[in-house]
Tab-separated table of C-alpha atoms in Angstrom:
chain	number	residue	atom	x	y	z
A	26	UNK	CA	-56.278	-57.285	-56.161
A	27	UNK	CA	-58.933	-60.112	-55.043
A	28	UNK	CA	-57.804	-63.200	-53.192
A	29	UNK	CA	-57.827	-65.616	-56.411
A	30	UNK	CA	-54.296	-64.583	-56.890
A	31	UNK	CA	-53.062	-65.832	-53.633
A	32	UNK	CA	-54.931	-70.130	-53.940
A	33	UNK	CA	-56.889	-71.720	-56.371
A	34	UNK	CA	-60.820	-71.885	-55.579
A	35	UNK	CA	-61.663	-75.479	-55.040
A	36	UNK	CA	-64.095	-77.139	-57.598
A	37	UNK	CA	-66.183	-80.161	-56.640
A	38	UNK	CA	-65.750	-83.326	-58.986
A	39	UNK	CA	-68.576	-85.645	-59.836
A	40	UNK	CA	-71.932	-85.468	-61.690
A	41	UNK	CA	-72.496	-82.723	-59.994
A	42	UNK	CA	-69.918	-81.106	-61.623
A	43	UNK	CA	-70.063	-82.512	-65.142
A	44	UNK	CA	-73.880	-81.102	-65.288
A	45	UNK	CA	-73.088	-77.969	-64.438
A	46	UNK	CA	-69.992	-77.413	-66.923
A	47	UNK	CA	-70.875	-75.006	-69.899
A	48	UNK	CA	-70.814	-76.492	-73.705
A	49	UNK	CA	-67.309	-74.999	-74.740
A	50	UNK	CA	-65.870	-76.337	-71.403
A	51	UNK	CA	-64.006	-79.036	-71.709
A	52	UNK	CA	-64.866	-82.017	-68.921
A	53	UNK	CA	-61.161	-82.947	-66.620
A	54	UNK	CA	-61.008	-86.754	-67.377
A	55	UNK	CA	-61.096	-89.267	-64.159
A	56	UNK	CA	-58.193	-90.884	-63.245
A	57	UNK	CA	-58.687	-94.042	-60.843
A	58	UNK	CA	-56.689	-94.729	-57.733
A	59	UNK	CA	-55.139	-98.169	-56.636
A	60	UNK	CA	-58.754	-98.212	-54.478
A	61	UNK	CA	-60.781	-97.629	-57.224
A	62	UNK	CA	-61.782	-94.333	-56.181
A	63	UNK	CA	-62.297	-91.589	-58.221
A	64	UNK	CA	-60.220	-88.617	-57.898
A	65	UNK	CA	-59.957	-85.867	-61.131
A	66	UNK	CA	-56.379	-83.892	-61.756
A	67	UNK	CA	-57.230	-81.300	-59.461
A	68	UNK	CA	-57.223	-83.245	-56.934
A	69	UNK	CA	-54.021	-85.261	-57.800
A	70	UNK	CA	-52.560	-81.684	-58.233
A	71	UNK	CA	-53.534	-80.224	-54.896
A	72	UNK	CA	-52.044	-84.095	-52.955
A	73	UNK	CA	-48.938	-83.119	-54.699
A	74	UNK	CA	-48.820	-79.842	-53.541
A	75	UNK	CA	-49.823	-80.821	-50.080
A	76	UNK	CA	-46.840	-83.474	-50.147
A	77	UNK	CA	-44.743	-80.368	-50.755
A	78	UNK	CA	-46.035	-78.788	-47.379
A	79	UNK	CA	-49.165	-77.344	-49.455
A	80	UNK	CA	-53.325	-77.534	-48.256
A	81	UNK	CA	-54.964	-80.086	-50.390
A	82	UNK	CA	-58.920	-79.167	-50.906
A	83	UNK	CA	-60.734	-82.081	-50.809
A	84	UNK	CA	-63.383	-82.746	-53.295
A	85	UNK	CA	-66.020	-84.465	-51.135
A	86	UNK	CA	-64.940	-81.423	-48.276
A	87	UNK	CA	-64.310	-78.555	-50.022
A	88	UNK	CA	-62.823	-75.679	-47.807
A	89	UNK	CA	-64.330	-72.552	-46.683
A	90	UNK	CA	-62.245	-69.349	-48.120
A	91	UNK	CA	-61.851	-67.013	-45.731
A	92	UNK	CA	-62.973	-63.458	-45.803
A	93	UNK	CA	-61.521	-61.212	-47.257
A	94	UNK	CA	-60.215	-58.460	-44.732
A	95	UNK	CA	-61.083	-55.160	-45.400
A	96	UNK	CA	-58.315	-52.824	-47.004
A	97	UNK	CA	-56.354	-50.564	-45.001
A	98	UNK	CA	-56.765	-47.097	-44.826
A	99	UNK	CA	-55.180	-45.456	-48.581
A	100	UNK	CA	-54.409	-49.376	-49.521
A	101	UNK	CA	-55.566	-49.404	-52.657
A	102	UNK	CA	-53.364	-46.058	-53.523
A	103	UNK	CA	-50.244	-46.707	-52.221
A	104	UNK	CA	-48.916	-43.559	-53.479
A	105	UNK	CA	-50.722	-41.868	-50.872
A	106	UNK	CA	-49.793	-43.681	-47.332
A	107	UNK	CA	-47.082	-41.011	-47.287
A	108	UNK	CA	-47.132	-38.271	-44.785
A	109	UNK	CA	-48.438	-34.690	-45.792
A	110	UNK	CA	-46.058	-31.964	-45.955
A	111	UNK	CA	-46.130	-29.818	-43.335
A	112	UNK	CA	-47.242	-26.329	-43.818
A	113	UNK	CA	-44.633	-23.504	-43.070
A	114	UNK	CA	-45.415	-22.296	-39.512
A	115	UNK	CA	-43.586	-19.663	-37.852
A	116	UNK	CA	-41.085	-20.463	-34.922
A	117	UNK	CA	-42.708	-18.054	-31.957
A	118	UNK	CA	-46.008	-17.455	-30.756
A	119	UNK	CA	-47.365	-14.277	-33.259
A	120	UNK	CA	-50.140	-13.518	-31.165
A	121	UNK	CA	-47.913	-12.513	-28.252
A	122	UNK	CA	-44.797	-11.219	-30.525
A	123	UNK	CA	-47.253	-9.130	-32.114
A	124	UNK	CA	-48.797	-7.946	-28.991
A	125	UNK	CA	-45.654	-7.257	-27.351
A	126	UNK	CA	-44.572	-5.039	-30.314
A	127	UNK	CA	-47.503	-3.221	-30.431
A	128	UNK	CA	-46.795	-2.188	-26.913
A	129	UNK	CA	-42.888	-1.240	-27.126
A	130	UNK	CA	-44.017	1.057	-30.659
A	131	UNK	CA	-46.916	2.898	-28.333
A	132	UNK	CA	-43.944	3.615	-25.760
A	133	UNK	CA	-41.508	4.760	-28.066
A	134	UNK	CA	-44.123	6.790	-29.864
A	135	UNK	CA	-45.727	8.241	-27.066
A	136	UNK	CA	-41.953	9.200	-25.488
A	137	UNK	CA	-40.790	10.573	-28.649
A	138	UNK	CA	-43.952	12.990	-28.963
A	139	UNK	CA	-43.959	14.129	-25.554
A	140	UNK	CA	-40.628	14.786	-24.445
A	141	UNK	CA	-37.485	14.179	-25.871
A	142	UNK	CA	-35.940	13.642	-22.553
A	143	UNK	CA	-38.199	10.972	-22.075
A	144	UNK	CA	-37.028	9.246	-25.422
A	145	UNK	CA	-33.571	8.746	-24.013
A	146	UNK	CA	-34.645	7.871	-20.439
A	147	UNK	CA	-36.197	4.683	-22.580
A	148	UNK	CA	-32.763	4.635	-24.373
A	149	UNK	CA	-31.096	4.253	-21.157
A	150	UNK	CA	-34.086	1.172	-20.117
A	151	UNK	CA	-33.102	-0.803	-22.986
A	152	UNK	CA	-29.122	-0.264	-22.557
A	153	UNK	CA	-28.905	-1.186	-18.794
A	154	UNK	CA	-31.787	-4.378	-19.540
A	155	UNK	CA	-29.555	-5.492	-22.628
A	156	UNK	CA	-26.374	-5.319	-20.990
A	157	UNK	CA	-27.564	-7.680	-18.246
A	158	UNK	CA	-28.766	-10.030	-20.072
A	159	UNK	CA	-25.240	-10.048	-22.332
A	160	UNK	CA	-23.454	-10.229	-19.307
A	161	UNK	CA	-25.209	-12.941	-17.693
A	162	UNK	CA	-25.566	-15.368	-20.982
A	163	UNK	CA	-21.747	-14.734	-21.246
A	164	UNK	CA	-21.133	-15.849	-17.403
A	165	UNK	CA	-23.378	-18.886	-17.711
A	166	UNK	CA	-22.130	-20.275	-20.612
A	167	UNK	CA	-18.763	-19.635	-20.775
A	168	UNK	CA	-17.345	-18.323	-17.114
A	169	UNK	CA	-16.854	-14.963	-18.699
A	170	UNK	CA	-17.338	-12.465	-15.863
A	171	UNK	CA	-18.008	-9.235	-17.565
A	172	UNK	CA	-18.422	-6.580	-15.089
A	173	UNK	CA	-21.922	-5.187	-14.961
A	174	UNK	CA	-21.914	-2.168	-12.672
A	175	UNK	CA	-19.350	0.071	-14.578
A	176	UNK	CA	-20.512	-1.289	-17.921
A	177	UNK	CA	-24.447	-0.171	-16.312
A	178	UNK	CA	-23.679	2.958	-15.150
A	179	UNK	CA	-21.027	3.935	-17.932
A	180	UNK	CA	-23.778	2.750	-20.939
A	181	UNK	CA	-25.989	4.912	-19.536
A	182	UNK	CA	-23.536	7.954	-19.484
A	183	UNK	CA	-22.593	7.694	-22.458
A	184	UNK	CA	-26.175	7.569	-24.204
A	185	UNK	CA	-26.729	10.956	-21.602
A	186	UNK	CA	-23.308	12.374	-23.396
A	187	UNK	CA	-23.885	11.550	-27.118
A	188	UNK	CA	-27.543	13.448	-26.860
A	189	UNK	CA	-25.791	16.411	-24.654
A	190	UNK	CA	-22.795	16.773	-27.085
A	191	UNK	CA	-23.062	14.550	-29.549
A	192	UNK	CA	-20.310	12.538	-31.000
A	193	UNK	CA	-17.312	13.885	-29.034
A	194	UNK	CA	-19.352	13.041	-25.478
A	195	UNK	CA	-19.698	9.637	-26.748
A	196	UNK	CA	-16.606	8.461	-27.549
A	197	UNK	CA	-15.324	10.085	-24.200
A	198	UNK	CA	-17.812	8.082	-22.225
A	199	UNK	CA	-16.931	5.259	-23.889
A	200	UNK	CA	-13.434	5.466	-23.422
A	201	UNK	CA	-14.045	6.052	-19.736
A	202	UNK	CA	-16.246	3.533	-19.528
A	203	UNK	CA	-13.336	0.812	-20.347
A	204	UNK	CA	-11.518	2.122	-18.147
A	205	UNK	CA	-13.769	2.156	-15.121
A	206	UNK	CA	-14.356	-1.775	-16.240
A	207	UNK	CA	-10.534	-2.558	-16.119
A	208	UNK	CA	-10.365	-1.235	-12.823
A	209	UNK	CA	-13.373	-2.633	-11.369
A	210	UNK	CA	-12.196	-5.902	-12.866
A	211	UNK	CA	-8.846	-5.519	-10.445
A	212	UNK	CA	-10.381	-6.302	-7.298
A	213	UNK	CA	-11.107	-9.963	-8.230
A	214	UNK	CA	-8.009	-12.687	-8.144
A	215	UNK	CA	-6.548	-12.505	-11.876
A	216	UNK	CA	-7.318	-15.654	-13.410
A	217	UNK	CA	-9.111	-14.614	-16.533
A	218	UNK	CA	-8.629	-11.112	-16.044
A	219	UNK	CA	-7.525	-10.357	-19.966
A	220	UNK	CA	-10.878	-12.807	-21.021
A	221	UNK	CA	-13.116	-10.233	-18.598
A	222	UNK	CA	-11.990	-7.468	-19.394
A	223	UNK	CA	-11.948	-8.043	-23.144
A	224	UNK	CA	-15.756	-8.724	-22.869
A	225	UNK	CA	-16.497	-5.801	-20.789
A	226	UNK	CA	-14.955	-3.569	-23.585
A	227	UNK	CA	-16.830	-5.413	-26.154
A	228	UNK	CA	-20.071	-5.130	-24.433
A	229	UNK	CA	-19.630	-1.612	-23.734
A	230	UNK	CA	-19.409	-1.353	-27.852
A	231	UNK	CA	-21.512	-2.852	-28.908
A	232	UNK	CA	-24.712	-2.122	-26.767
A	233	UNK	CA	-24.232	1.308	-25.378
A	234	UNK	CA	-22.209	2.712	-27.605
A	235	UNK	CA	-24.213	2.002	-30.756
A	236	UNK	CA	-27.500	3.193	-29.384
A	237	UNK	CA	-26.001	6.067	-28.194
A	238	UNK	CA	-26.394	7.029	-32.248
A	239	UNK	CA	-30.101	6.872	-31.647
A	240	UNK	CA	-30.020	9.447	-29.114
A	241	UNK	CA	-27.630	11.434	-31.708
A	242	UNK	CA	-30.690	11.333	-33.893
A	243	UNK	CA	-32.814	12.874	-31.645
A	244	UNK	CA	-30.976	15.945	-31.300
A	245	UNK	CA	-31.803	17.710	-34.722
A	246	UNK	CA	-34.965	19.611	-35.201
A	247	UNK	CA	-36.743	16.842	-36.997
A	248	UNK	CA	-34.983	14.734	-34.764
A	249	UNK	CA	-38.333	12.868	-33.810
A	250	UNK	CA	-38.812	12.241	-37.489
A	251	UNK	CA	-35.339	10.706	-37.534
A	252	UNK	CA	-35.762	8.457	-34.848
A	253	UNK	CA	-39.279	6.954	-36.307
A	254	UNK	CA	-37.357	6.738	-39.598
A	255	UNK	CA	-34.573	4.653	-38.298
A	256	UNK	CA	-37.237	2.557	-36.609
A	257	UNK	CA	-39.396	1.645	-39.126
A	258	UNK	CA	-37.040	1.456	-42.061
A	259	UNK	CA	-35.659	-1.307	-39.562
A	260	UNK	CA	-38.383	-3.081	-38.668
A	261	UNK	CA	-39.720	-2.941	-42.832
A	262	UNK	CA	-36.357	-4.602	-43.347
A	263	UNK	CA	-37.281	-7.482	-41.070
A	264	UNK	CA	-40.468	-7.622	-41.880
A	265	UNK	CA	-40.145	-8.362	-45.546
A	266	UNK	CA	-37.081	-10.501	-44.980
A	267	UNK	CA	-39.853	-12.501	-42.995
A	268	UNK	CA	-42.573	-12.352	-45.301
A	269	UNK	CA	-40.495	-13.253	-48.745
A	270	UNK	CA	-38.134	-15.765	-46.968
A	271	UNK	CA	-41.559	-17.634	-45.436
A	272	UNK	CA	-43.238	-17.803	-48.380
A	273	UNK	CA	-40.487	-18.069	-51.156
A	274	UNK	CA	-37.534	-18.643	-49.333
A	275	UNK	CA	-34.982	-21.639	-50.868
A	276	UNK	CA	-31.638	-20.653	-50.993
A	277	UNK	CA	-30.091	-20.298	-47.704
A	278	UNK	CA	-28.138	-17.105	-47.253
A	279	UNK	CA	-25.757	-18.136	-43.926
A	280	UNK	CA	-26.536	-21.931	-42.661
A	281	UNK	CA	-24.017	-22.475	-40.574
A	282	UNK	CA	-24.886	-18.888	-38.363
A	283	UNK	CA	-28.437	-18.990	-39.308
A	284	UNK	CA	-30.253	-21.672	-41.238
A	285	UNK	CA	-33.917	-19.289	-41.252
A	286	UNK	CA	-32.317	-17.066	-43.208
A	287	UNK	CA	-32.559	-17.120	-46.715
A	288	UNK	CA	-31.520	-14.970	-50.278
A	289	UNK	CA	-34.826	-14.316	-50.948
A	290	UNK	CA	-35.795	-13.231	-47.656
A	291	UNK	CA	-32.236	-10.500	-48.324
A	292	UNK	CA	-33.876	-9.709	-51.410
A	293	UNK	CA	-37.352	-9.073	-49.554
A	294	UNK	CA	-35.635	-6.941	-46.876
A	295	UNK	CA	-34.402	-4.536	-49.670
A	296	UNK	CA	-37.164	-4.127	-51.958
A	297	UNK	CA	-39.474	-3.330	-48.588
A	298	UNK	CA	-36.818	-1.604	-46.740
A	299	UNK	CA	-35.952	0.866	-50.049
A	300	UNK	CA	-39.932	1.555	-50.595
A	301	UNK	CA	-40.368	2.795	-47.273
A	302	UNK	CA	-37.228	4.603	-47.605
A	303	UNK	CA	-37.975	6.597	-50.244
A	304	UNK	CA	-41.594	7.853	-48.613
A	305	UNK	CA	-39.950	8.279	-45.454
A	306	UNK	CA	-36.936	10.691	-47.254
A	307	UNK	CA	-40.122	12.428	-49.262
A	308	UNK	CA	-42.304	13.094	-46.540
A	309	UNK	CA	-40.713	12.627	-42.818
A	310	UNK	CA	-37.566	13.946	-43.237
A	311	UNK	CA	-37.001	17.632	-43.669
A	312	UNK	CA	-35.602	18.585	-47.084
A	313	UNK	CA	-35.113	15.098	-48.095
A	314	UNK	CA	-35.639	13.336	-51.493
A	315	UNK	CA	-36.755	9.965	-52.479
A	316	UNK	CA	-33.465	9.007	-54.263
A	317	UNK	CA	-32.009	9.774	-50.993
A	318	UNK	CA	-34.364	6.866	-49.389
A	319	UNK	CA	-33.817	4.518	-51.856
A	320	UNK	CA	-29.865	4.393	-50.638
A	321	UNK	CA	-30.976	4.530	-47.109
A	322	UNK	CA	-33.509	1.878	-47.265
A	323	UNK	CA	-30.384	-0.120	-48.821
A	324	UNK	CA	-28.453	0.207	-46.928
A	325	UNK	CA	-30.465	0.278	-43.698
A	326	UNK	CA	-31.380	-3.373	-45.231
A	327	UNK	CA	-28.051	-4.703	-45.508
A	328	UNK	CA	-27.057	-3.529	-41.884
A	329	UNK	CA	-30.223	-4.405	-40.051
A	330	UNK	CA	-29.341	-8.157	-42.177
A	331	UNK	CA	-25.486	-8.180	-40.911
A	332	UNK	CA	-27.356	-7.439	-37.178
A	333	UNK	CA	-28.738	-9.956	-37.029
A	334	UNK	CA	-26.865	-12.326	-38.374
A	335	UNK	CA	-23.608	-11.044	-35.836
A	336	UNK	CA	-26.111	-11.670	-33.059
A	337	UNK	CA	-27.391	-15.067	-33.670
A	338	UNK	CA	-23.480	-15.853	-34.073
A	339	UNK	CA	-22.964	-14.820	-30.480
A	340	UNK	CA	-25.683	-16.744	-29.481
A	341	UNK	CA	-24.941	-19.745	-31.392
A	342	UNK	CA	-21.243	-19.621	-29.634
A	343	UNK	CA	-23.082	-19.728	-26.515
A	344	UNK	CA	-25.255	-22.342	-27.338
A	345	UNK	CA	-28.707	-20.418	-26.636
A	346	UNK	CA	-31.416	-19.369	-28.873
A	347	UNK	CA	-32.657	-16.353	-27.225
A	348	UNK	CA	-30.614	-13.940	-25.269
A	349	UNK	CA	-33.218	-13.588	-22.623
A	350	UNK	CA	-37.067	-14.508	-22.032
A	351	UNK	CA	-38.472	-10.825	-20.566
A	352	UNK	CA	-40.227	-10.596	-23.785
A	353	UNK	CA	-42.875	-12.759	-24.585
A	354	UNK	CA	-42.691	-14.007	-28.478
A	355	UNK	CA	-39.481	-11.883	-29.007
A	356	UNK	CA	-37.213	-13.307	-26.292
A	357	UNK	CA	-34.999	-10.773	-24.483
A	358	UNK	CA	-34.052	-6.816	-25.137
A	359	UNK	CA	-31.197	-7.820	-27.497
A	360	UNK	CA	-33.392	-10.843	-29.245
A	361	UNK	CA	-34.794	-7.027	-30.622
A	362	UNK	CA	-32.198	-4.614	-30.689
A	363	UNK	CA	-30.041	-6.691	-32.663
A	364	UNK	CA	-31.027	-5.105	-35.982
A	365	UNK	CA	-31.439	-2.128	-34.490
A	366	UNK	CA	-27.730	-1.640	-32.784
A	367	UNK	CA	-25.400	-1.587	-36.003
A	368	UNK	CA	-28.149	0.466	-38.012
A	369	UNK	CA	-28.290	3.025	-35.792
A	370	UNK	CA	-24.727	4.530	-36.781
A	371	UNK	CA	-25.959	3.693	-40.119
A	372	UNK	CA	-28.743	6.001	-40.438
A	373	UNK	CA	-27.071	8.951	-38.810
A	374	UNK	CA	-24.500	9.091	-41.379
A	375	UNK	CA	-26.008	8.939	-43.763
A	376	UNK	CA	-28.764	11.397	-42.721
A	377	UNK	CA	-26.024	13.810	-41.792
A	378	UNK	CA	-24.619	13.795	-45.171
A	379	UNK	CA	-28.000	13.851	-46.848
A	380	UNK	CA	-29.519	16.812	-44.764
A	381	UNK	CA	-27.135	17.329	-42.567
A	382	UNK	CA	-26.959	17.290	-38.636
A	383	UNK	CA	-28.985	20.338	-37.310
């Protein structure tokens, strides 16, 4: 837009101006004033504008037009002045997350290939650390004092009993752990006793009892392959949900619990896990069939998603983002166990139904 739209150009009057008038230009009439001076209709209009507050343009002293200021960036295209849309970014440090994930995977696979009992020790360490994170957050945010000592001792005993004596041993250890929590809490004042022991019983079931099914997977002849199948399907499900949800996710799955999860991501988890399940059952599990792997992958995708939502519900109730800071890029141990814990009994049950527990 030029400056002429804001103010008229000054035009000098008199013979010099008349000489410049083209053949098709009609000269403006000259009007004498009371003092005998001549001025044209343009000056009269300018004086009239000046009386109304405008600035008169004198014929003998034309004003200097202001230099046009340079337009601001994107002034020629107002529609481009809005900031460009932000690209989607991952919510965590991916380099740290990948590095820690590779390190954890190396420890798990090394312990599986050396001696089965070593991997049982890895499960026990993960359970104890997870219980410590959970009970610490409960006390910090809610003032709930779930006794850690009986939970840690009972949790370790639960995993070992499940590996040595199977499901029966795990149930007995679970009952004894809850009893120990009830007795241990009696050494403190009775205020909030019911709340504390209820949280302790929940913690005993949620962390060590569910983790016991991983140890029970290991007792089969092809135990390491079953554990690898369990871990691989859970990781593939989470990866498929993240990849598809990040790229195509639009419809929220549970916005009040976990706003980042989408239905498209769930479909990605199901598709990735079913393909991985078919391959694992066909090539890793003795006596397995590909169609069994499809069902196994579907079940893993659902249980892993529910487990993730369940822990998100707990963290929202506590008002925290992560259960801990032990694992850079991941949070705490419990932030990695959220999908694994509820998936372990599902995989153990389906493999027992498909190929037995031997």
